[in-house]
mmCIF file of C-alpha atoms in Angstrom:
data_model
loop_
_atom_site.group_PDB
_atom_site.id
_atom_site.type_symbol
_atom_site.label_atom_id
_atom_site.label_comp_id
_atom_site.label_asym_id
_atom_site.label_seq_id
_atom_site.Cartn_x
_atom_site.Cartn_y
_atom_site.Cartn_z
ATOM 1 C CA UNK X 1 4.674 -20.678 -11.694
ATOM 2 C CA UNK X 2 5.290 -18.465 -14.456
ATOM 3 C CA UNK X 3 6.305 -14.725 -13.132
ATOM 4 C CA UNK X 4 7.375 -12.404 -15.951
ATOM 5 C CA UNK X 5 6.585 -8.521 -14.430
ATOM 6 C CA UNK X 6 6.364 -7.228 -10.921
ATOM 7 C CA UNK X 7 6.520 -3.339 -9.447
ATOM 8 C CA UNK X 8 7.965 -2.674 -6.516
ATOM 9 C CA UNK X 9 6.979 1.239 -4.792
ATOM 10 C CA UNK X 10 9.787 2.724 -2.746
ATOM 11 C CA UNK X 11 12.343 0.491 -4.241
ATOM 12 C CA UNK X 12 15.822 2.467 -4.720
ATOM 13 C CA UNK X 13 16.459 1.850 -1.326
ATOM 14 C CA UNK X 14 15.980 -0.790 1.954
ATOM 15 C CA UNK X 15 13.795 -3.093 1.970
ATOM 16 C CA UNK X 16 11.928 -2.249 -1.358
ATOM 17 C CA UNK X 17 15.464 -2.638 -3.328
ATOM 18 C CA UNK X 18 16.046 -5.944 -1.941
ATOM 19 C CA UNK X 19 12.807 -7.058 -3.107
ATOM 20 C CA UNK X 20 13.282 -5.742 -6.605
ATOM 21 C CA UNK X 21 17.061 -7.443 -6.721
ATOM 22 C CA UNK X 22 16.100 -10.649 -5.886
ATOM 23 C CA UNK X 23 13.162 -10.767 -8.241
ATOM 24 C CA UNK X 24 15.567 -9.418 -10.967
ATOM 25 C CA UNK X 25 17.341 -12.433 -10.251
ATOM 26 C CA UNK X 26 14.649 -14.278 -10.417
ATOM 27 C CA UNK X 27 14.799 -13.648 -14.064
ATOM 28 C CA UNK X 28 11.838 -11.048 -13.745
ATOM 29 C CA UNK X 29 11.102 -7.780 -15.390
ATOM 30 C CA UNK X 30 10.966 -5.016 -12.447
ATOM 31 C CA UNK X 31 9.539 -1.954 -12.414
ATOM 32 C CA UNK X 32 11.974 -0.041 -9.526
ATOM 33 C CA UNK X 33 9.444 2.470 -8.250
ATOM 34 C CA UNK X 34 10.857 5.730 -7.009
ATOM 35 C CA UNK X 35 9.596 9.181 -6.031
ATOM 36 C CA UNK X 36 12.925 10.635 -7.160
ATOM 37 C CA UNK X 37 13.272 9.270 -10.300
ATOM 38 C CA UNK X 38 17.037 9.596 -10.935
ATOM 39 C CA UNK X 39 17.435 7.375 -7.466
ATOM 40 C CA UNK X 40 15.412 5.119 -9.268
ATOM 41 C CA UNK X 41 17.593 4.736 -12.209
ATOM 42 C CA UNK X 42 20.917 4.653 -9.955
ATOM 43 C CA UNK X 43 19.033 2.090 -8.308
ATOM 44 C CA UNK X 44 17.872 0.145 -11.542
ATOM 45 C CA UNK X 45 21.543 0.387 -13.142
ATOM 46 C CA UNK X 46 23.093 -1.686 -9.402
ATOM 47 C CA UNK X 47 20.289 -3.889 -9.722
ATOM 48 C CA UNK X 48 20.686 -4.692 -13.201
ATOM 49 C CA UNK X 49 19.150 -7.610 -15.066
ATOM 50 C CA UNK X 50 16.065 -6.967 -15.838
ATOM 51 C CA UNK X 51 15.103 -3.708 -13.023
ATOM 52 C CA UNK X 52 14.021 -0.672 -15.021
ATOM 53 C CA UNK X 53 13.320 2.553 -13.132
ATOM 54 C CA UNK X 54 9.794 3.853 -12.962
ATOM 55 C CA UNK X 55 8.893 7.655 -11.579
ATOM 56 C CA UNK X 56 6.406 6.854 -9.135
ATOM 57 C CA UNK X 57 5.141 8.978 -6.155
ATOM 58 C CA UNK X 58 2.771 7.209 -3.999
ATOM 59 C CA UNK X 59 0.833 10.272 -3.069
ATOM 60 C CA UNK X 60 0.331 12.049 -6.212
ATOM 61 C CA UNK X 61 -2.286 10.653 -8.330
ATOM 62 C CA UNK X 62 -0.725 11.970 -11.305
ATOM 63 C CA UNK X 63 2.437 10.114 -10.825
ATOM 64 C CA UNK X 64 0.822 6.882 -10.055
ATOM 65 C CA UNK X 65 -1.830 7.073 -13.337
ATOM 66 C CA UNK X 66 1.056 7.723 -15.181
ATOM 67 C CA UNK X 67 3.204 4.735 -13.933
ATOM 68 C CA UNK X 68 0.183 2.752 -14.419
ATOM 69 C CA UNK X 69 -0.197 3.844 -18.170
ATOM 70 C CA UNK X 70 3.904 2.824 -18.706
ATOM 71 C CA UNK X 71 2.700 -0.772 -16.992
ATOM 72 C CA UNK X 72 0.139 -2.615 -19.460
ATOM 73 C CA UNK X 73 1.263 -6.128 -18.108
ATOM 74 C CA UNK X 74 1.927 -7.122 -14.588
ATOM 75 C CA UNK X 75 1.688 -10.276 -12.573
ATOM 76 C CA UNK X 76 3.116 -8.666 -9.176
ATOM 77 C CA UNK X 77 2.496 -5.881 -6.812
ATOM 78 C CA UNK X 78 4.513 -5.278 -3.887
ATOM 79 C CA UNK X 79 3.472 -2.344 -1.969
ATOM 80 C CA UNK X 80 6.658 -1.587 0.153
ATOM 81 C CA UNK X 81 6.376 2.613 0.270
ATOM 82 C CA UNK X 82 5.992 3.399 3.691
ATOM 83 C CA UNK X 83 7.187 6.452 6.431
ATOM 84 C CA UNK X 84 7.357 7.128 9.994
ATOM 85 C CA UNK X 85 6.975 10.705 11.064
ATOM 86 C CA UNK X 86 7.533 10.197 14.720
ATOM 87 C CA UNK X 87 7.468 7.914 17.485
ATOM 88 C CA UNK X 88 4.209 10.528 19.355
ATOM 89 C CA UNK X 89 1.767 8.767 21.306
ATOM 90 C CA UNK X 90 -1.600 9.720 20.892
ATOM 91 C CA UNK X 91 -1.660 12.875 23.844
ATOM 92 C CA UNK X 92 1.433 14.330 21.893
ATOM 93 C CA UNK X 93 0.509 13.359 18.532
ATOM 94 C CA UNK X 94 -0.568 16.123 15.765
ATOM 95 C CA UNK X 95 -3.029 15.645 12.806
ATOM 96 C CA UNK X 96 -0.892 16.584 10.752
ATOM 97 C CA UNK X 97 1.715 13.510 11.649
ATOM 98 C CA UNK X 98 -1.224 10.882 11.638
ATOM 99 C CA UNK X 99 -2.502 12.404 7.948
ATOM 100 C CA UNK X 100 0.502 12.502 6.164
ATOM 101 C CA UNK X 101 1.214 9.021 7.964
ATOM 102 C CA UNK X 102 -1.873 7.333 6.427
ATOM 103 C CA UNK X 103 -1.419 8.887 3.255
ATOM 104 C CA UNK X 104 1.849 7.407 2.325
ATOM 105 C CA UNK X 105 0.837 3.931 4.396
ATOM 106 C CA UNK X 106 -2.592 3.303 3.825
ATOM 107 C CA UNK X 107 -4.576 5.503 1.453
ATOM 108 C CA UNK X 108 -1.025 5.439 -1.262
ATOM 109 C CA UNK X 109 -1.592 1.352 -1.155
ATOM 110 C CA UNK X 110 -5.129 2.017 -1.924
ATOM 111 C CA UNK X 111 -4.540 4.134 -4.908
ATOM 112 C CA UNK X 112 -1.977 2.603 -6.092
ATOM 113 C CA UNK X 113 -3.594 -1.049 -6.024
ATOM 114 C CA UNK X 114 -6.844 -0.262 -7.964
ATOM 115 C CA UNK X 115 -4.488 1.704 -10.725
ATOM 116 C CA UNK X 116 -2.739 -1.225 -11.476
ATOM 117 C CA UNK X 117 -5.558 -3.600 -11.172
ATOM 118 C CA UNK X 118 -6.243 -3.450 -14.850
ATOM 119 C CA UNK X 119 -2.987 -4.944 -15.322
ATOM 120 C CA UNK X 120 -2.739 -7.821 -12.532
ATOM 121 C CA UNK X 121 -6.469 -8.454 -13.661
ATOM 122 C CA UNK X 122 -4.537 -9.372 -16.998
ATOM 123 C CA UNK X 123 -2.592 -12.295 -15.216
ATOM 124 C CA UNK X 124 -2.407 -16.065 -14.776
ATOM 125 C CA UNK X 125 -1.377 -15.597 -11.200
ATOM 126 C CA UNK X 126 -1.673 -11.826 -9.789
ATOM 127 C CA UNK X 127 -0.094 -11.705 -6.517
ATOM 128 C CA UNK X 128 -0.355 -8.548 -4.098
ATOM 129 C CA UNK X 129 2.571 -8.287 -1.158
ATOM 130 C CA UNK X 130 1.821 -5.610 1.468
ATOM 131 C CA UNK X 131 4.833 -4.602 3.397
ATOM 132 C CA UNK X 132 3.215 -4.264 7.146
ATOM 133 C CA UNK X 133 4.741 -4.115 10.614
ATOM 134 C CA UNK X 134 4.759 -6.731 13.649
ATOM 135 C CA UNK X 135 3.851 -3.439 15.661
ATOM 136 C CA UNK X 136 0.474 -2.895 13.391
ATOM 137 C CA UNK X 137 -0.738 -6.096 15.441
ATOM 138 C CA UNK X 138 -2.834 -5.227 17.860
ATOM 139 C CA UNK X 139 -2.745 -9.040 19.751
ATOM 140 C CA UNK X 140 1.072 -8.365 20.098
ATOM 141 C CA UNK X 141 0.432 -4.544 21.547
ATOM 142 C CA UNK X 142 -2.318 -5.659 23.707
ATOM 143 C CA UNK X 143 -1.502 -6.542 27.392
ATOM 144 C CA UNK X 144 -1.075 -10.300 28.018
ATOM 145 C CA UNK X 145 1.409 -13.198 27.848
ATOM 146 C CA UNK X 146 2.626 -12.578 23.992
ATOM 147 C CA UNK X 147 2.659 -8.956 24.155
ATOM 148 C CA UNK X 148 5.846 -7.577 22.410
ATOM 149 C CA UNK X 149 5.000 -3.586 22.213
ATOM 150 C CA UNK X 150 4.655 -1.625 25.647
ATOM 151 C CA UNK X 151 6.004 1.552 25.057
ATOM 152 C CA UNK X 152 2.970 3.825 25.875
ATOM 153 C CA UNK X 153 1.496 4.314 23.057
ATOM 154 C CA UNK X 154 4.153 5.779 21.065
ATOM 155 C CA UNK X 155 4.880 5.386 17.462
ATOM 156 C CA UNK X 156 1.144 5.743 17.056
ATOM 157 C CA UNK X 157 0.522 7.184 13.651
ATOM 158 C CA UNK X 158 2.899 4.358 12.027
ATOM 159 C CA UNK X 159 1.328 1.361 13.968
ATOM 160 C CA UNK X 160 -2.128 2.384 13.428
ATOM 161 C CA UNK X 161 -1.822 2.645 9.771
ATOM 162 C CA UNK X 162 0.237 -0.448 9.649
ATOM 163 C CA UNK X 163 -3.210 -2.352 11.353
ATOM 164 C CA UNK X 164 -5.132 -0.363 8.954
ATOM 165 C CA UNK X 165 -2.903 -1.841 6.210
ATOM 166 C CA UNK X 166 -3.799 -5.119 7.315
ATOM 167 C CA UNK X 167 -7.693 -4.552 7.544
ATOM 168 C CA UNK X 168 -7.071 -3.490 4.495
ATOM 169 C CA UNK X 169 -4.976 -6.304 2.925
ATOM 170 C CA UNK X 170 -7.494 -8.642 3.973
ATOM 171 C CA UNK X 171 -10.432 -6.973 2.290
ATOM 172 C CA UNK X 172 -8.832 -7.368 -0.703
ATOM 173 C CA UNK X 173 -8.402 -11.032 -0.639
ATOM 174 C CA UNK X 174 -11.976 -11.129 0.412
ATOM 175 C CA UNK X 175 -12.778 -8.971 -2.980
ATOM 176 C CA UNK X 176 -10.401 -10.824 -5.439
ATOM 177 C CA UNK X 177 -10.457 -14.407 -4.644
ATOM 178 C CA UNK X 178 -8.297 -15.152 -7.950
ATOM 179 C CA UNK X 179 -5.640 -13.227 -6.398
ATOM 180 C CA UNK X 180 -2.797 -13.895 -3.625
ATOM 181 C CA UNK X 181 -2.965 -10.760 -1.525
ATOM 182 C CA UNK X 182 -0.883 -11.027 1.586
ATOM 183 C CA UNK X 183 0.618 -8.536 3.703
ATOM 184 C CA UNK X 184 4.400 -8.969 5.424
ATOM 185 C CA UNK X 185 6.009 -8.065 9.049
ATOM 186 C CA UNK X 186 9.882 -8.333 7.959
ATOM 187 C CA UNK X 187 11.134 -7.567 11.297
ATOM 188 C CA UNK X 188 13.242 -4.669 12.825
ATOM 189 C CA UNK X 189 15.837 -4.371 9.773
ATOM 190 C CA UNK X 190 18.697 -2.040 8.950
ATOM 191 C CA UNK X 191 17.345 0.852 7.027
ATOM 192 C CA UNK X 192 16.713 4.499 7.266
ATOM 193 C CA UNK X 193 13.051 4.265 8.365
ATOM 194 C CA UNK X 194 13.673 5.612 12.283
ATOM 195 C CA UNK X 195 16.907 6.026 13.946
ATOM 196 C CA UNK X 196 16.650 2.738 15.468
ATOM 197 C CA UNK X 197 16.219 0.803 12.602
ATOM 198 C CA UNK X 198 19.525 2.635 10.930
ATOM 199 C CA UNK X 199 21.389 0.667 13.202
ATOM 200 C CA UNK X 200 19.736 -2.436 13.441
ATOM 201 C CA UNK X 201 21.314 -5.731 13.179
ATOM 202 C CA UNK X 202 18.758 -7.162 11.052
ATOM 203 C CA UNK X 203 19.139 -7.682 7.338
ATOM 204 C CA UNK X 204 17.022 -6.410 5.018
ATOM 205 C CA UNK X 205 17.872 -9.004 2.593
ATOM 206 C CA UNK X 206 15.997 -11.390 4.549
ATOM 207 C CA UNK X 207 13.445 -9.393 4.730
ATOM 208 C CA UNK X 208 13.028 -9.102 1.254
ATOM 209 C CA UNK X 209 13.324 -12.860 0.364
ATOM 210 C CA UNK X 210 10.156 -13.197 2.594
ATOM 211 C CA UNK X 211 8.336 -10.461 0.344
ATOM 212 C CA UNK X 212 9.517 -12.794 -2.641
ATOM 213 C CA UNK X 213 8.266 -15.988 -1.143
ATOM 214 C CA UNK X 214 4.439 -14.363 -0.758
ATOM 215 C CA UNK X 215 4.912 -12.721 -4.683
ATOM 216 C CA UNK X 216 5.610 -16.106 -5.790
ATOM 217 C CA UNK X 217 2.783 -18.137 -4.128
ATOM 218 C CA UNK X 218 1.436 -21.153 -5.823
ATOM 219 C CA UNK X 219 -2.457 -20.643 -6.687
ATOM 220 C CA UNK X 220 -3.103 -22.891 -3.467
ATOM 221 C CA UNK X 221 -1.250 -20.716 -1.731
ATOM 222 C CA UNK X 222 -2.546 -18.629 1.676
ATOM 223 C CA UNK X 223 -4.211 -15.088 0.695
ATOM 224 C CA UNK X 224 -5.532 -12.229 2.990
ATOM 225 C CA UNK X 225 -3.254 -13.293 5.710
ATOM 226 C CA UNK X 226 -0.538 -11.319 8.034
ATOM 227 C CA UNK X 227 2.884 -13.057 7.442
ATOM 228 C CA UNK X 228 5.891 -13.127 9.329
ATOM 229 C CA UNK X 229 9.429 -12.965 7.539
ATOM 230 C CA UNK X 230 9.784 -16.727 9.115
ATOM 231 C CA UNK X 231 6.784 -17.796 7.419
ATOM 232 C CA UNK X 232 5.023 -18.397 10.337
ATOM 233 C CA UNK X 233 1.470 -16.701 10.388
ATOM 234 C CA UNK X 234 1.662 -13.372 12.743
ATOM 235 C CA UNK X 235 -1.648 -12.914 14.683
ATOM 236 C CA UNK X 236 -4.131 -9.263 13.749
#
């Protein structure tokens, strides 16, 4: 397949840097989006190859039409800018934690996705990568033999938007069936997202080479599905 562009949101650090490093080395152009735009070059210049930094804030719809005018051509979209507020369960929880939750994790993808549409509509092979969460998946937070989330309800803001994420990642493969729009669980890995993921064992580098693997689908390949970083198929 022939992959020449791809953006990655919330990529000067974790996860999202990974991504953008190994598709630099993939021989790709990336687009290393950052809120903070001189993280984003400091990122850029440690990725090197071909990562240029891009001034993009998720939540601001000025930032992201103006990214969007800087990208005329792109063949991949990896939606990795995500937060956790707190770890509330729904009796504790505030609206104001579940809003600005769902604004960086669900509505940001959103607006973000049908700005740059005009561009991935302008590729051979547009591919979409949504950066989930195994705890979004309401089979594995549900009571029952494979259940791997029982922690009363806590963390609610994140995991609900992360299931949201995936509703929403599979309407869009419903809407563009020329596209590859899958979204990812990478796994507890070792970033600053909560305070136990800072000092998790997992590697974010794998991770990452998971998000690559779904950017870099074949045209056969799955769309509108909910990935694990194994490549095994996680369940809604």
């Amino acid at each position: 397949m022939n992959f020449s562009t791809a953006l990655v949101t919330g990529a000067n650090k974790g996860i999202g840097r990974h991504i953008a490093q190994q598709l630099a080395e993939a021989g790709l152009t990336v687009y290393v989006g950052s809120r903070d735009r001189a993280r984003g070059d400091e990122a850029a210049a440690r990725i090197g190859g071909g990562a240029r930094a891009i001034q993009l804030d998720v939540t601001d719809r000025d930032s992201i039409d103006a990214a969007a005018a800087a990208v005329p051509e792109l063949d991949i979209l990896v939606n990795n800018a995500g937060i956790l507020v707190d770890g509330a369960a729904p009796p504790d929880a505030t609206i104001e934690a579940f809003r600005a939750t769902y604004e960086t994790n669900l509505f940001a993808v959103l607006a973000v996705t049908n700005a740059f549409l005009p561009a991935l509509r302008r590729a051979e092979h547009p591919r979409i990568v949504n950066i989930s969460s195994g705890t979004g998946s309401l089979h594995w937070s549900s009571p029952g033999p494979e259940q791997q989330f029982d922690n009363a309800g806590g963390g609610a803001a994140y995991r609900s938007s992360k299931t949201a994420l995936n509703a929403l990642t599979l309407f869009y493969a419903q809407a563009l069936p020329e596209f590859r729009v899958n979204a990812l669980a990478p796994g507890l890995r070792r970033t600053d997202l909560n305070a136990r993921a800072a000092t998790a064992d997992g590697d974010p580098a794998e991770a990452a080479a998971a998000a690559v693997r779904l950017a870099t689908l074949p045209d056969d390949g799955p769309t509108g599905l909910f990935h694990q970083y194994d490549g095994t198929i996680a369940p809604w």
